[in-house]
Coordinates of C-alpha atoms in Angstrom, one line a residue:
Chain A
M22 CA -75.4 -18.4 -9.8
N23 CA -72.2 -16.7 -9.2
I24 CA -73.7 -14.3 -6.8
I25 CA -74.8 -17.2 -4.9
K26 CA -71.8 -18.7 -5.0
T27 CA -69.7 -15.8 -3.7
L28 CA -72.4 -15.3 -1.1
S29 CA -72.0 -18.9 0.1
Q30 CA -68.9 -18.4 0.6
N31 CA -68.9 -15.5 2.9
K32 CA -69.0 -17.5 6.3
V33 CA -70.4 -14.4 8.3
A34 CA -73.1 -13.8 5.7
M35 CA -74.4 -17.1 5.9
V36 CA -74.3 -17.1 10.0
G37 CA -76.6 -14.1 9.4
F38 CA -78.5 -15.6 6.7
A39 CA -78.7 -19.1 8.6
V40 CA -80.1 -17.0 12.1
L41 CA -82.6 -14.9 10.1
V42 CA -84.2 -18.4 8.5
M43 CA -84.2 -19.6 11.9
L44 CA -86.6 -16.6 13.1
I45 CA -88.3 -16.8 9.8
L46 CA -89.3 -20.3 11.1
V47 CA -90.0 -19.6 14.4
A48 CA -92.4 -16.6 13.4
V49 CA -94.3 -19.3 11.2
L50 CA -94.1 -22.3 13.1
G51 CA -93.8 -20.9 17.0
P52 CA -97.6 -19.9 17.1
Y53 CA -98.6 -23.4 16.2
V54 CA -96.5 -24.7 18.8
Y55 CA -97.1 -22.7 21.6
E56 CA -100.9 -22.3 21.3
G57 CA -103.1 -19.7 23.2
T58 CA -101.9 -16.1 23.3
P59 CA -98.9 -14.5 25.0
W60 CA -100.7 -12.3 27.3
K61 CA -102.6 -15.0 29.4
M62 CA -101.0 -15.3 33.0
V63 CA -99.9 -18.7 33.3
Q64 CA -98.1 -18.7 36.6
R65 CA -96.9 -16.4 39.4
P66 CA -95.1 -13.5 38.4
F67 CA -91.2 -13.0 38.2
I68 CA -90.3 -16.5 38.1
P69 CA -86.4 -16.2 36.8
P70 CA -85.6 -18.0 33.9
F71 CA -84.2 -21.6 33.5
E72 CA -86.3 -22.1 37.0
N73 CA -89.6 -23.7 35.8
S74 CA -88.8 -26.2 33.1
S75 CA -92.5 -25.5 31.6
Y76 CA -91.9 -21.7 31.5
L77 CA -88.3 -22.0 30.6
L78 CA -87.4 -18.3 30.3
G79 CA -89.5 -17.4 33.0
T80 CA -92.7 -15.0 33.5
D81 CA -93.4 -11.4 33.8
I82 CA -94.9 -9.1 35.9
L83 CA -98.2 -10.3 35.5
G84 CA -97.4 -13.8 35.1
R85 CA -96.9 -14.3 31.1
D86 CA -95.0 -16.5 29.4
V87 CA -91.7 -14.7 28.5
L88 CA -90.9 -17.2 26.1
A89 CA -94.5 -17.2 24.3
G90 CA -94.0 -13.0 24.3
L91 CA -90.5 -13.3 22.4
I92 CA -92.1 -16.2 19.8
Y93 CA -95.1 -13.8 19.2
G94 CA -92.7 -10.8 19.1
T95 CA -90.7 -12.4 16.5
R96 CA -93.5 -12.5 14.4
I97 CA -94.5 -9.1 14.4
S98 CA -91.3 -7.5 14.2
L99 CA -90.6 -9.4 10.9
L100 CA -93.9 -8.7 9.5
V101 CA -94.1 -4.9 10.0
S102 CA -90.6 -4.8 9.1
F103 CA -90.9 -6.6 5.8
V104 CA -93.7 -5.0 4.9
S105 CA -92.8 -1.5 5.8
T106 CA -90.0 -1.9 3.9
V107 CA -91.7 -3.5 0.9
I108 CA -94.2 -0.4 0.7
A109 CA -91.2 2.1 1.5
L110 CA -89.7 0.2 -2.1
L111 CA -92.9 0.8 -3.9
I112 CA -93.1 4.8 -2.8
G113 CA -89.0 5.3 -3.4
I114 CA -88.3 3.4 -6.8
P115 CA -90.8 5.0 -8.9
L116 CA -90.1 8.5 -7.5
G117 CA -86.3 7.8 -8.1
A118 CA -86.6 6.4 -11.3
Y119 CA -88.9 9.3 -12.9
A120 CA -86.5 11.7 -11.3
G121 CA -83.1 10.2 -12.7
Y122 CA -84.7 9.0 -16.1
F123 CA -86.5 12.2 -17.1
G124 CA -84.5 14.9 -15.3
G125 CA -85.3 18.1 -15.7
W126 CA -88.1 20.0 -13.7
V127 CA -89.6 16.6 -12.7
D128 CA -86.4 15.7 -11.1
E129 CA -86.3 19.2 -9.4
V130 CA -89.8 18.6 -8.2
L131 CA -89.2 15.5 -6.9
M132 CA -86.0 16.3 -4.9
R133 CA -87.3 18.7 -3.2
F134 CA -89.9 16.5 -2.1
T135 CA -87.8 14.0 -0.9
E136 CA -85.4 16.6 0.7
I137 CA -88.7 17.5 3.0
F138 CA -88.8 14.2 4.1
Q139 CA -84.9 13.7 4.7
T140 CA -84.9 16.7 6.8
V141 CA -87.6 16.0 9.3
P142 CA -86.6 14.2 12.1
S143 CA -88.0 10.5 10.8
F144 CA -88.4 8.8 14.5
A145 CA -90.4 12.2 15.7
L146 CA -92.5 11.9 12.4
A147 CA -93.1 8.2 12.9
I148 CA -94.1 8.9 16.6
V149 CA -96.4 11.7 15.7
L150 CA -98.0 10.1 12.6
V151 CA -98.8 6.3 15.1
A152 CA -99.8 9.0 18.0
I153 CA -102.5 10.5 16.1
F154 CA -103.9 7.7 13.9
E155 CA -103.7 5.4 16.7
P156 CA -101.6 2.7 17.2
S157 CA -102.0 -0.3 15.1
V158 CA -100.2 -2.7 13.2
Y159 CA -101.3 -0.7 10.2
S160 CA -100.3 2.8 11.4
I161 CA -96.8 1.7 12.7
T162 CA -96.3 -0.2 9.4
G163 CA -97.5 2.7 7.1
A164 CA -95.3 5.1 9.3
I165 CA -92.1 3.3 9.5
A166 CA -92.6 3.0 5.5
L167 CA -93.2 6.8 5.0
V168 CA -90.3 7.8 7.1
S169 CA -87.9 5.1 5.0
W170 CA -88.5 5.7 1.4
P171 CA -86.3 8.8 1.0
P172 CA -83.0 7.1 0.8
V173 CA -84.4 4.5 -1.7
A174 CA -85.6 7.4 -3.8
R175 CA -81.8 9.0 -3.8
L176 CA -80.3 5.5 -4.9
V177 CA -82.6 4.7 -7.4
R178 CA -82.3 8.4 -9.1
G179 CA -78.7 8.0 -8.9
E180 CA -78.5 4.6 -10.6
F181 CA -80.9 6.1 -13.4
L182 CA -78.6 8.9 -13.8
R183 CA -75.9 6.6 -14.4
L184 CA -77.6 4.5 -16.5
R185 CA -79.8 6.5 -19.0
N186 CA -77.3 7.5 -21.4
Q187 CA -75.7 3.9 -21.8
E188 CA -75.9 2.2 -25.2
Y189 CA -78.7 0.0 -24.6
V190 CA -81.1 2.4 -23.2
L191 CA -80.3 4.4 -26.3
A192 CA -80.7 1.3 -28.5
A193 CA -84.3 0.8 -27.0
K194 CA -85.3 4.5 -27.2
L195 CA -84.4 4.1 -31.2
N196 CA -86.2 0.9 -31.4
G197 CA -89.4 3.2 -30.0
Q198 CA -90.1 1.4 -27.0
S199 CA -92.1 3.4 -24.4
N200 CA -90.8 5.2 -21.1
R201 CA -92.3 3.1 -19.3
N202 CA -90.9 0.0 -20.9
I203 CA -87.2 1.4 -20.8
I204 CA -87.8 2.3 -17.0
L205 CA -89.0 -1.2 -16.0
K206 CA -87.3 -3.6 -18.5
E207 CA -84.3 -1.8 -19.6
I208 CA -82.8 0.5 -16.4
L209 CA -84.6 -1.1 -13.6
P210 CA -83.3 -4.9 -13.8
N211 CA -79.6 -3.4 -14.1
S212 CA -80.0 -1.0 -10.8
L213 CA -81.7 -3.7 -8.7
S214 CA -78.4 -4.8 -6.8
P215 CA -77.8 -2.0 -4.8
I216 CA -81.6 -1.6 -4.3
I217 CA -81.3 -5.6 -2.8
V218 CA -78.6 -4.2 -0.5
L219 CA -80.2 -1.3 0.9
A220 CA -83.8 -3.0 1.5
S221 CA -82.2 -5.7 3.8
L222 CA -80.5 -2.8 5.8
M223 CA -83.9 -0.8 5.7
V224 CA -85.3 -4.1 7.2
A225 CA -83.1 -3.9 9.9
T226 CA -83.3 -0.5 11.0
A227 CA -87.4 -1.2 10.6
I228 CA -86.8 -3.4 13.2
L229 CA -85.2 -0.9 15.5
L230 CA -87.7 1.6 14.6
E231 CA -90.7 -0.7 15.3
S232 CA -88.9 -1.7 18.7
S233 CA -88.5 1.9 19.9
L234 CA -92.2 2.9 19.0
A235 CA -93.3 0.0 20.9
F236 CA -91.1 0.9 23.9
L237 CA -92.7 4.4 23.8
G238 CA -96.0 2.9 24.5
L239 CA -97.0 3.0 20.4
G240 CA -97.4 -0.6 19.9
D241 CA -100.5 -2.3 18.7
P242 CA -102.3 -2.7 22.0
E243 CA -103.4 -6.3 20.9
I244 CA -100.0 -7.5 19.8
M245 CA -97.2 -8.7 22.1
S246 CA -93.5 -7.3 20.5
W247 CA -90.1 -7.0 22.1
G248 CA -90.3 -3.5 22.5
Y249 CA -93.4 -3.3 24.8
M250 CA -91.6 -6.1 26.7
I251 CA -88.5 -4.1 27.4
G252 CA -90.8 -0.9 28.1
S253 CA -93.4 -2.9 30.3
S254 CA -90.5 -4.4 32.5
R255 CA -88.6 -1.0 32.6
T256 CA -90.1 -0.2 36.0
V257 CA -89.0 -3.5 37.6
I258 CA -85.2 -3.3 35.8
R259 CA -84.1 -3.3 39.5
Q260 CA -85.9 -6.4 40.7
A261 CA -85.9 -8.5 37.2
W262 CA -83.3 -7.1 34.9
W263 CA -83.7 -10.0 32.8
L264 CA -87.1 -9.3 31.6
S265 CA -85.9 -6.4 29.7
F266 CA -82.7 -8.0 29.0
I267 CA -83.8 -11.0 27.1
P268 CA -86.2 -9.4 24.4
G269 CA -83.4 -6.6 24.1
V270 CA -80.9 -9.7 22.7
A271 CA -83.4 -10.8 20.5
I272 CA -83.6 -7.6 18.9
A273 CA -79.8 -7.0 18.5
V274 CA -79.5 -10.5 17.4
T275 CA -82.2 -10.0 14.7
V276 CA -80.5 -6.9 13.8
L277 CA -76.8 -8.3 13.8
A278 CA -78.0 -11.0 11.3
L279 CA -79.7 -9.2 8.9
N280 CA -76.7 -6.4 9.0
L281 CA -74.1 -9.1 8.3
L282 CA -76.3 -10.4 5.5
G283 CA -77.0 -7.2 3.8
E284 CA -73.1 -6.7 4.1
G285 CA -72.7 -10.2 2.4
L286 CA -74.9 -9.2 -0.5
N287 CA -73.0 -5.9 -0.6
D288 CA -70.0 -7.9 -1.2
A289 CA -71.3 -10.0 -3.6
L290 CA -73.4 -7.7 -5.6
N291 CA -70.7 -5.2 -5.8
P292 CA -67.0 -6.8 -5.6
K293 CA -65.8 -3.5 -6.8
L294 CA -67.1 -1.3 -4.0
S295 CA -66.8 -3.9 -1.4
G296 CA -63.1 -2.9 -0.4
K297 CA -62.4 -5.9 1.2
R298 CA -61.3 -7.8 -2.0
E299 CA -57.9 -6.6 -2.5
S300 CA -54.7 -6.7 -0.4
Chain B
M22 CA -66.6 35.5 -4.0
S23 CA -67.9 36.4 -0.5
I24 CA -71.3 37.6 -2.1
K25 CA -71.8 34.3 -3.8
I26 CA -71.3 32.6 -0.5
L27 CA -73.7 35.2 1.0
L28 CA -76.1 34.6 -1.5
Y29 CA -75.7 30.7 -1.3
I30 CA -76.5 30.9 2.3
A31 CA -79.4 33.3 1.9
G32 CA -80.7 30.7 -0.7
R33 CA -80.4 27.5 1.7
A34 CA -82.1 29.6 4.3
V35 CA -85.0 30.4 2.3
K36 CA -85.4 26.8 1.6
G37 CA -84.9 26.1 5.1
L38 CA -88.0 28.4 6.0
L39 CA -89.8 26.7 3.0
V40 CA -89.5 22.9 4.8
L41 CA -90.5 24.2 8.0
L42 CA -93.8 25.7 6.3
V43 CA -94.7 22.3 4.8
I44 CA -94.0 21.1 8.1
A45 CA -96.6 23.4 9.8
V46 CA -99.3 23.0 7.0
F47 CA -98.9 19.1 7.6
N48 CA -99.1 19.4 11.2
F49 CA -102.3 21.1 10.4
F50 CA -103.7 18.8 8.5
L51 CA -102.6 15.8 10.6
I52 CA -104.6 17.1 13.3
R53 CA -107.9 17.4 11.3
A54 CA -106.9 14.1 10.1
A55 CA -107.2 12.6 13.5
P56 CA -110.2 10.9 14.4
G57 CA -112.7 13.3 16.3
D58 CA -113.3 17.2 16.8
P59 CA -109.4 19.0 16.3
A60 CA -110.5 20.9 19.5
Q61 CA -110.5 17.8 21.7
V62 CA -107.7 16.5 19.5
M63 CA -105.4 18.9 20.0
A64 CA -106.7 19.5 24.1
G65 CA -105.4 15.9 24.8
E66 CA -107.0 13.3 27.0
A67 CA -106.7 15.8 30.3
G68 CA -108.4 18.9 28.9
A69 CA -111.1 17.6 26.3
T70 CA -113.6 17.4 29.3
D71 CA -113.2 20.7 30.0
E72 CA -115.4 23.2 27.9
V73 CA -114.0 26.3 28.5
F74 CA -110.6 25.3 27.8
L75 CA -112.3 23.5 24.4
Q76 CA -114.2 27.2 23.7
Q77 CA -110.5 28.7 24.2
L78 CA -109.0 26.6 21.8
R79 CA -111.8 27.1 19.2
E80 CA -111.1 30.9 19.4
Q81 CA -107.8 30.7 19.2
F82 CA -107.5 28.4 16.2
G83 CA -110.5 29.5 14.7
L84 CA -112.0 25.9 14.4
D85 CA -115.6 27.0 13.5
Q86 CA -114.3 29.1 10.5
P87 CA -113.9 27.6 6.8
L88 CA -110.4 25.6 6.4
Y89 CA -108.5 27.9 4.5
Y90 CA -109.4 30.6 7.2
Q91 CA -107.9 28.1 9.7
L92 CA -105.2 27.3 7.9
W93 CA -104.3 31.1 7.7
V94 CA -104.7 31.5 11.1
Y95 CA -102.6 28.6 11.8
I96 CA -99.8 29.8 9.9
N97 CA -100.1 33.5 11.2
N98 CA -99.8 31.9 15.0
M99 CA -96.8 30.0 14.2
L100 CA -95.0 32.8 12.5
H101 CA -95.5 34.6 16.0
F102 CA -94.4 31.4 17.8
D103 CA -97.8 30.9 19.5
M104 CA -98.6 27.4 19.2
G105 CA -101.1 27.2 21.7
I106 CA -101.5 26.3 25.6
T107 CA -101.1 22.6 27.2
Y108 CA -103.6 22.0 29.3
R109 CA -102.0 20.3 32.0
Q110 CA -99.1 22.8 32.5
Q111 CA -101.2 25.8 31.7
M112 CA -98.1 27.5 29.8
P113 CA -97.9 28.1 26.2
V114 CA -96.4 25.3 24.4
F115 CA -93.2 27.5 22.8
D116 CA -92.4 28.5 26.1
L117 CA -92.6 25.1 27.7
I118 CA -90.4 23.7 24.7
M119 CA -88.1 26.3 25.0
D120 CA -87.7 25.6 28.7
R121 CA -86.6 22.4 28.1
M122 CA -84.5 23.0 24.9
P123 CA -81.1 23.8 26.9
A124 CA -81.2 20.2 28.3
T125 CA -81.3 18.5 25.0
L126 CA -79.0 21.1 23.2
L127 CA -76.5 19.7 25.8
L128 CA -77.3 16.1 25.9
T129 CA -77.1 15.9 21.8
G130 CA -74.1 18.3 21.5
A131 CA -72.2 16.1 24.1
A132 CA -73.2 13.0 22.3
F133 CA -72.3 14.6 19.0
V134 CA -69.1 15.5 20.1
L135 CA -68.3 12.2 21.9
S136 CA -69.3 9.9 19.2
L137 CA -67.5 11.8 16.4
L138 CA -64.1 11.8 18.5
L139 CA -64.4 9.0 19.6
G140 CA -65.8 7.3 15.9
V141 CA -63.0 9.1 14.3
L142 CA -60.5 7.4 16.8
A143 CA -61.5 3.8 16.6
G144 CA -61.9 4.0 12.6
V145 CA -58.4 5.1 12.1
V146 CA -56.9 2.8 14.8
A147 CA -58.8 0.1 12.5
A148 CA -57.6 1.3 9.5
A149 CA -54.0 1.5 10.7
K150 CA -54.0 -1.9 12.1
H151 CA -55.9 -3.4 9.0
R152 CA -56.4 -7.1 9.3
K153 CA -54.7 -7.2 12.6
W154 CA -56.6 -7.8 15.8
P155 CA -57.2 -4.1 16.8
D156 CA -59.1 -3.9 13.6
S157 CA -61.4 -7.1 14.0
A158 CA -62.0 -6.2 17.4
I159 CA -63.2 -2.6 16.8
T160 CA -65.6 -3.8 13.5
V161 CA -67.2 -6.3 15.8
A162 CA -67.9 -3.7 18.5
A163 CA -69.2 -1.1 15.9
L164 CA -71.3 -4.1 14.3
V165 CA -72.8 -5.0 17.2
F166 CA -73.4 -1.4 18.8
Y167 CA -74.9 -0.8 15.4
A168 CA -77.5 -3.6 15.9
T169 CA -78.4 -2.7 19.5
P170 CA -81.5 -0.9 20.1
L171 CA -80.5 2.3 21.8
F172 CA -83.2 2.6 24.4
W173 CA -82.1 -1.1 25.4
L174 CA -78.6 0.1 25.8
A175 CA -79.6 3.0 28.3
M176 CA -81.3 0.7 30.4
M177 CA -78.8 -1.9 30.5
A178 CA -75.9 0.9 31.2
S179 CA -78.2 2.4 33.9
L180 CA -78.5 -1.0 35.5
L181 CA -74.6 -1.6 35.3
F182 CA -73.2 1.7 36.3
S183 CA -76.2 2.7 38.4
V184 CA -77.7 0.3 40.3
Y185 CA -74.9 -2.5 40.3
L186 CA -71.6 -0.3 40.5
D187 CA -73.2 2.6 41.9
W188 CA -70.6 4.9 39.8
L189 CA -73.2 7.5 38.2
P190 CA -76.7 8.7 38.7
S191 CA -79.2 7.5 35.8
F192 CA -81.9 9.9 36.6
G193 CA -82.6 13.5 36.1
M194 CA -80.2 16.1 35.2
Q195 CA -79.2 17.5 38.8
T196 CA -79.4 15.8 42.3
V197 CA -82.6 15.9 43.8
G198 CA -82.5 18.4 47.1
E199 CA -79.0 19.9 46.4
D200 CA -78.7 23.3 45.7
F201 CA -75.4 23.8 44.0
A202 CA -73.8 26.8 42.6
G203 CA -71.0 27.4 40.4
W204 CA -68.7 24.7 39.4
D205 CA -70.2 22.3 41.9
K206 CA -73.4 22.7 39.9
V207 CA -71.4 22.0 36.6
R208 CA -69.9 18.9 38.4
D209 CA -73.4 17.6 39.1
I210 CA -74.5 18.3 35.7
G211 CA -71.9 16.9 34.2
I212 CA -72.1 13.6 36.1
H213 CA -75.5 13.3 35.4
L214 CA -74.6 13.7 31.6
V215 CA -72.4 10.9 31.5
L216 CA -74.6 8.2 31.1
P217 CA -77.1 9.7 28.6
A218 CA -74.6 11.1 26.0
A219 CA -72.7 7.9 26.2
T220 CA -75.6 5.9 25.4
L221 CA -77.0 8.2 22.9
G222 CA -73.4 8.7 21.2
L223 CA -72.6 5.1 21.2
F224 CA -74.8 4.2 17.9
F225 CA -73.4 7.0 16.2
T226 CA -69.8 6.2 17.6
A227 CA -70.2 2.7 15.6
V228 CA -71.4 4.7 12.5
Y229 CA -68.5 7.1 12.4
A230 CA -66.1 4.3 13.2
R231 CA -67.2 2.2 10.3
M232 CA -67.1 5.0 7.9
T233 CA -63.8 6.1 8.9
R234 CA -62.1 2.7 8.6
T235 CA -63.8 2.1 5.0
S236 CA -62.8 5.8 3.8
M237 CA -59.3 5.3 5.0
I238 CA -58.8 2.4 3.4
E239 CA -60.0 3.3 0.5
T240 CA -57.8 6.6 0.5
S241 CA -55.2 4.9 1.3
R242 CA -55.1 3.3 -1.9
L243 CA -55.1 6.5 -3.9
D244 CA -52.2 7.6 -6.2
F245 CA -51.5 10.6 -4.2
V246 CA -50.8 8.4 -1.1
K247 CA -48.5 6.3 -3.2
T248 CA -46.7 8.8 -4.0
A249 CA -46.0 10.3 -0.7
K250 CA -44.7 6.8 0.4
A251 CA -42.7 6.5 -2.7
K252 CA -41.1 9.9 -1.6
G253 CA -40.1 8.0 1.7
M254 CA -42.1 9.8 4.1
K255 CA -43.0 8.5 7.2
P256 CA -45.8 6.2 7.5
S257 CA -47.8 7.6 10.4
R258 CA -47.1 11.0 8.6
V259 CA -48.5 9.5 5.5
L260 CA -51.4 8.5 7.7
Y261 CA -52.1 11.4 9.2
R262 CA -51.3 14.3 6.8
H263 CA -52.4 12.5 4.0
V264 CA -54.9 9.7 4.5
L265 CA -56.6 11.2 7.6
R266 CA -57.4 14.6 6.2
N267 CA -58.8 13.7 2.9
A268 CA -61.0 10.6 4.7
L269 CA -62.5 12.7 6.9
L270 CA -64.5 14.5 4.5
P271 CA -67.3 12.1 4.0
V272 CA -67.5 11.3 7.5
V273 CA -68.0 15.3 8.4
T274 CA -70.9 15.3 5.5
L275 CA -72.4 12.5 7.4
A276 CA -72.2 14.0 10.6
G277 CA -73.8 16.9 9.3
L278 CA -76.8 14.9 8.1
Q279 CA -77.3 13.2 11.7
A280 CA -78.7 16.0 13.6
G281 CA -82.7 14.8 12.8
Q282 CA -81.3 11.1 13.9
L283 CA -79.9 12.6 17.5
I284 CA -83.1 14.3 18.1
G285 CA -85.0 11.0 17.7
G286 CA -82.7 9.1 19.7
A287 CA -82.9 11.7 22.2
V288 CA -86.3 10.8 22.8
L289 CA -85.5 7.4 23.7
T290 CA -82.6 8.4 25.9
E291 CA -84.6 11.2 27.8
T292 CA -87.5 9.0 28.5
V293 CA -85.0 6.5 30.1
F294 CA -83.0 8.8 31.9
A295 CA -85.9 11.1 32.8
W296 CA -83.4 13.8 31.4
P297 CA -85.2 17.2 31.2
G298 CA -85.4 18.4 27.8
I299 CA -87.8 17.9 24.9
G300 CA -87.5 14.4 23.8
R301 CA -89.1 13.7 27.2
L302 CA -91.5 16.5 26.9
M303 CA -92.7 14.3 23.6
F304 CA -92.9 11.3 25.5
D305 CA -95.0 13.4 28.4
A306 CA -97.1 14.8 25.4
L307 CA -97.8 11.1 24.3
F308 CA -98.4 9.6 27.6
Q309 CA -101.0 12.6 28.3
R310 CA -102.3 12.5 24.5
D311 CA -101.7 16.3 24.3
Y312 CA -101.4 16.4 20.6
N313 CA -100.6 20.1 20.5
L314 CA -97.5 19.6 22.5
L315 CA -96.6 16.7 20.5
L316 CA -96.9 18.4 17.2
G317 CA -95.2 21.5 18.8
V318 CA -92.3 19.4 19.8
F319 CA -92.1 18.1 16.5
F320 CA -91.9 21.1 14.6
I321 CA -89.3 22.7 17.0
S322 CA -87.3 19.5 16.3
S323 CA -87.5 20.2 12.5
A324 CA -86.5 23.9 12.9
M325 CA -83.7 22.7 15.2
V326 CA -82.7 20.5 12.5
V327 CA -82.8 23.1 9.7
L328 CA -81.0 25.0 11.6
F329 CA -78.1 22.9 12.1
N330 CA -77.9 22.0 8.6
L331 CA -77.6 25.7 8.0
I332 CA -75.0 26.2 10.4
T333 CA -73.0 23.1 8.5
D334 CA -73.5 24.7 5.3
V335 CA -71.5 27.6 6.4
I336 CA -68.9 25.9 8.0
Y337 CA -68.6 24.0 4.9
C338 CA -68.2 27.4 2.7
V339 CA -65.7 28.8 5.2
V340 CA -63.5 25.2 5.8
D341 CA -63.4 23.6 2.0
P342 CA -63.4 26.4 -0.6
R343 CA -63.2 23.7 -3.2
I344 CA -67.1 23.2 -2.5
E345 CA -69.1 24.3 -5.4
L346 CA -71.7 26.5 -4.4

């Protein structure tokens, strides 16, 4: 309760939260308001924004409705970034937990493994994975998850190293609780707050990754996305700058909202670390 | 002491080589995991119909042999810097990549130096004016650039500075049709470098600025800073001699880890600005579905990161004797 109260007093974080809620509403309800597909050619191409009242943001190179594209793009951006973050957490948390809890050679092996993934240039790896397994929602989500988990593993490992010798953990051990129980029920709940903060920032990074892949032509060919909209209007930037400008603003606003919320969460959950409290 | 350092560096080098070996094995299996005949996958869109070329690939990589033998051939080839030939350019993949390497090194190097200088400067100003307007302005700017997609920023910069203002070129590395030499050439490349390096560096500038600011504010609350102030030292001297020097350590550590991200960013910037480096090569390989070339670029860029990390390790050992080996 206290956390929610602190968070709700943080105006900047609340702005981020409000924007995010709005975007989720757009993603969920948008397609019901805007029926049909964003691929349909509805009018002549290159109508500038605010000129035609039925196509508020104008039309693109092929006469498709830009606003419809934006709405459907919200959906895929949020979906891919949330799901890939969840998968990355599902990889990173167990790895980090085992490494930190057991230590010794388990830690050594798991951390060497993590290091390899950390060394490899992650965007290049994502490109290679999506290209070879053919661009689809699944390959894109999987690739983003696969390049995003190492920081989770490192963070969780650190938390487990810190907490594994605390008295309540030792008490649980003496009680004869199984390792699995101690990891899941004793230590993990106590290391959740930094994981939540990291996850909110990971969603933001995932949105940037997804849009960058789509920009390079590695988007799902069936699905309209912000990155694709920018990439496909790159060649006409001199005639119609707004076609690349508008989706870029959408990406920046979304990522910014997530970052603000993430920082607010960080301040609320780790007041000692925030650096904003004193002086 | 020095033997200890040498041993440490040798250990890091061996580790780096192991990482590269793992990546090579990963590439090997990746090609075979892709749908279709490996030779056709490797050959890419353009070469997949040329039976002679496919046969050449099959022989070179032993694709009709058992898997373990193929792996051996592949690793052996890699050890000899042999990554096969690209169909379109009819050139060894390795030579093609090395051809493009200087442009990428120039771009990423310039972006790295620029972002570190600007970022630390902005962070110092923000921390020195903590809670006054310069702090807010820098914090907001850093937040915005941190959230802006790199490729979009690159396009908007070229739109503004190249199309509308006509101050800077936004295409290629040298003026087409001109054959400059000496300083004229350096100047020409320099002008072409401004936009790509600035946009690639801006994201990292934001990262360093935020980090330097936080680190400075945290360091300035430590006891030794209070002591220095209590001794009656001039505030500016405390700031630069005591706070900044200690606050920079995490920033430098972070900067050392950012090589991989710079390379990834270079793919986007080079694509937007038609900068003839390995990032652009990666985009072309994507476009032509030339997976052999794609994996080659991936491998070499990983090797660059490993090398860069090794260099940072060496610099650390020399600069900060406190670091535990």
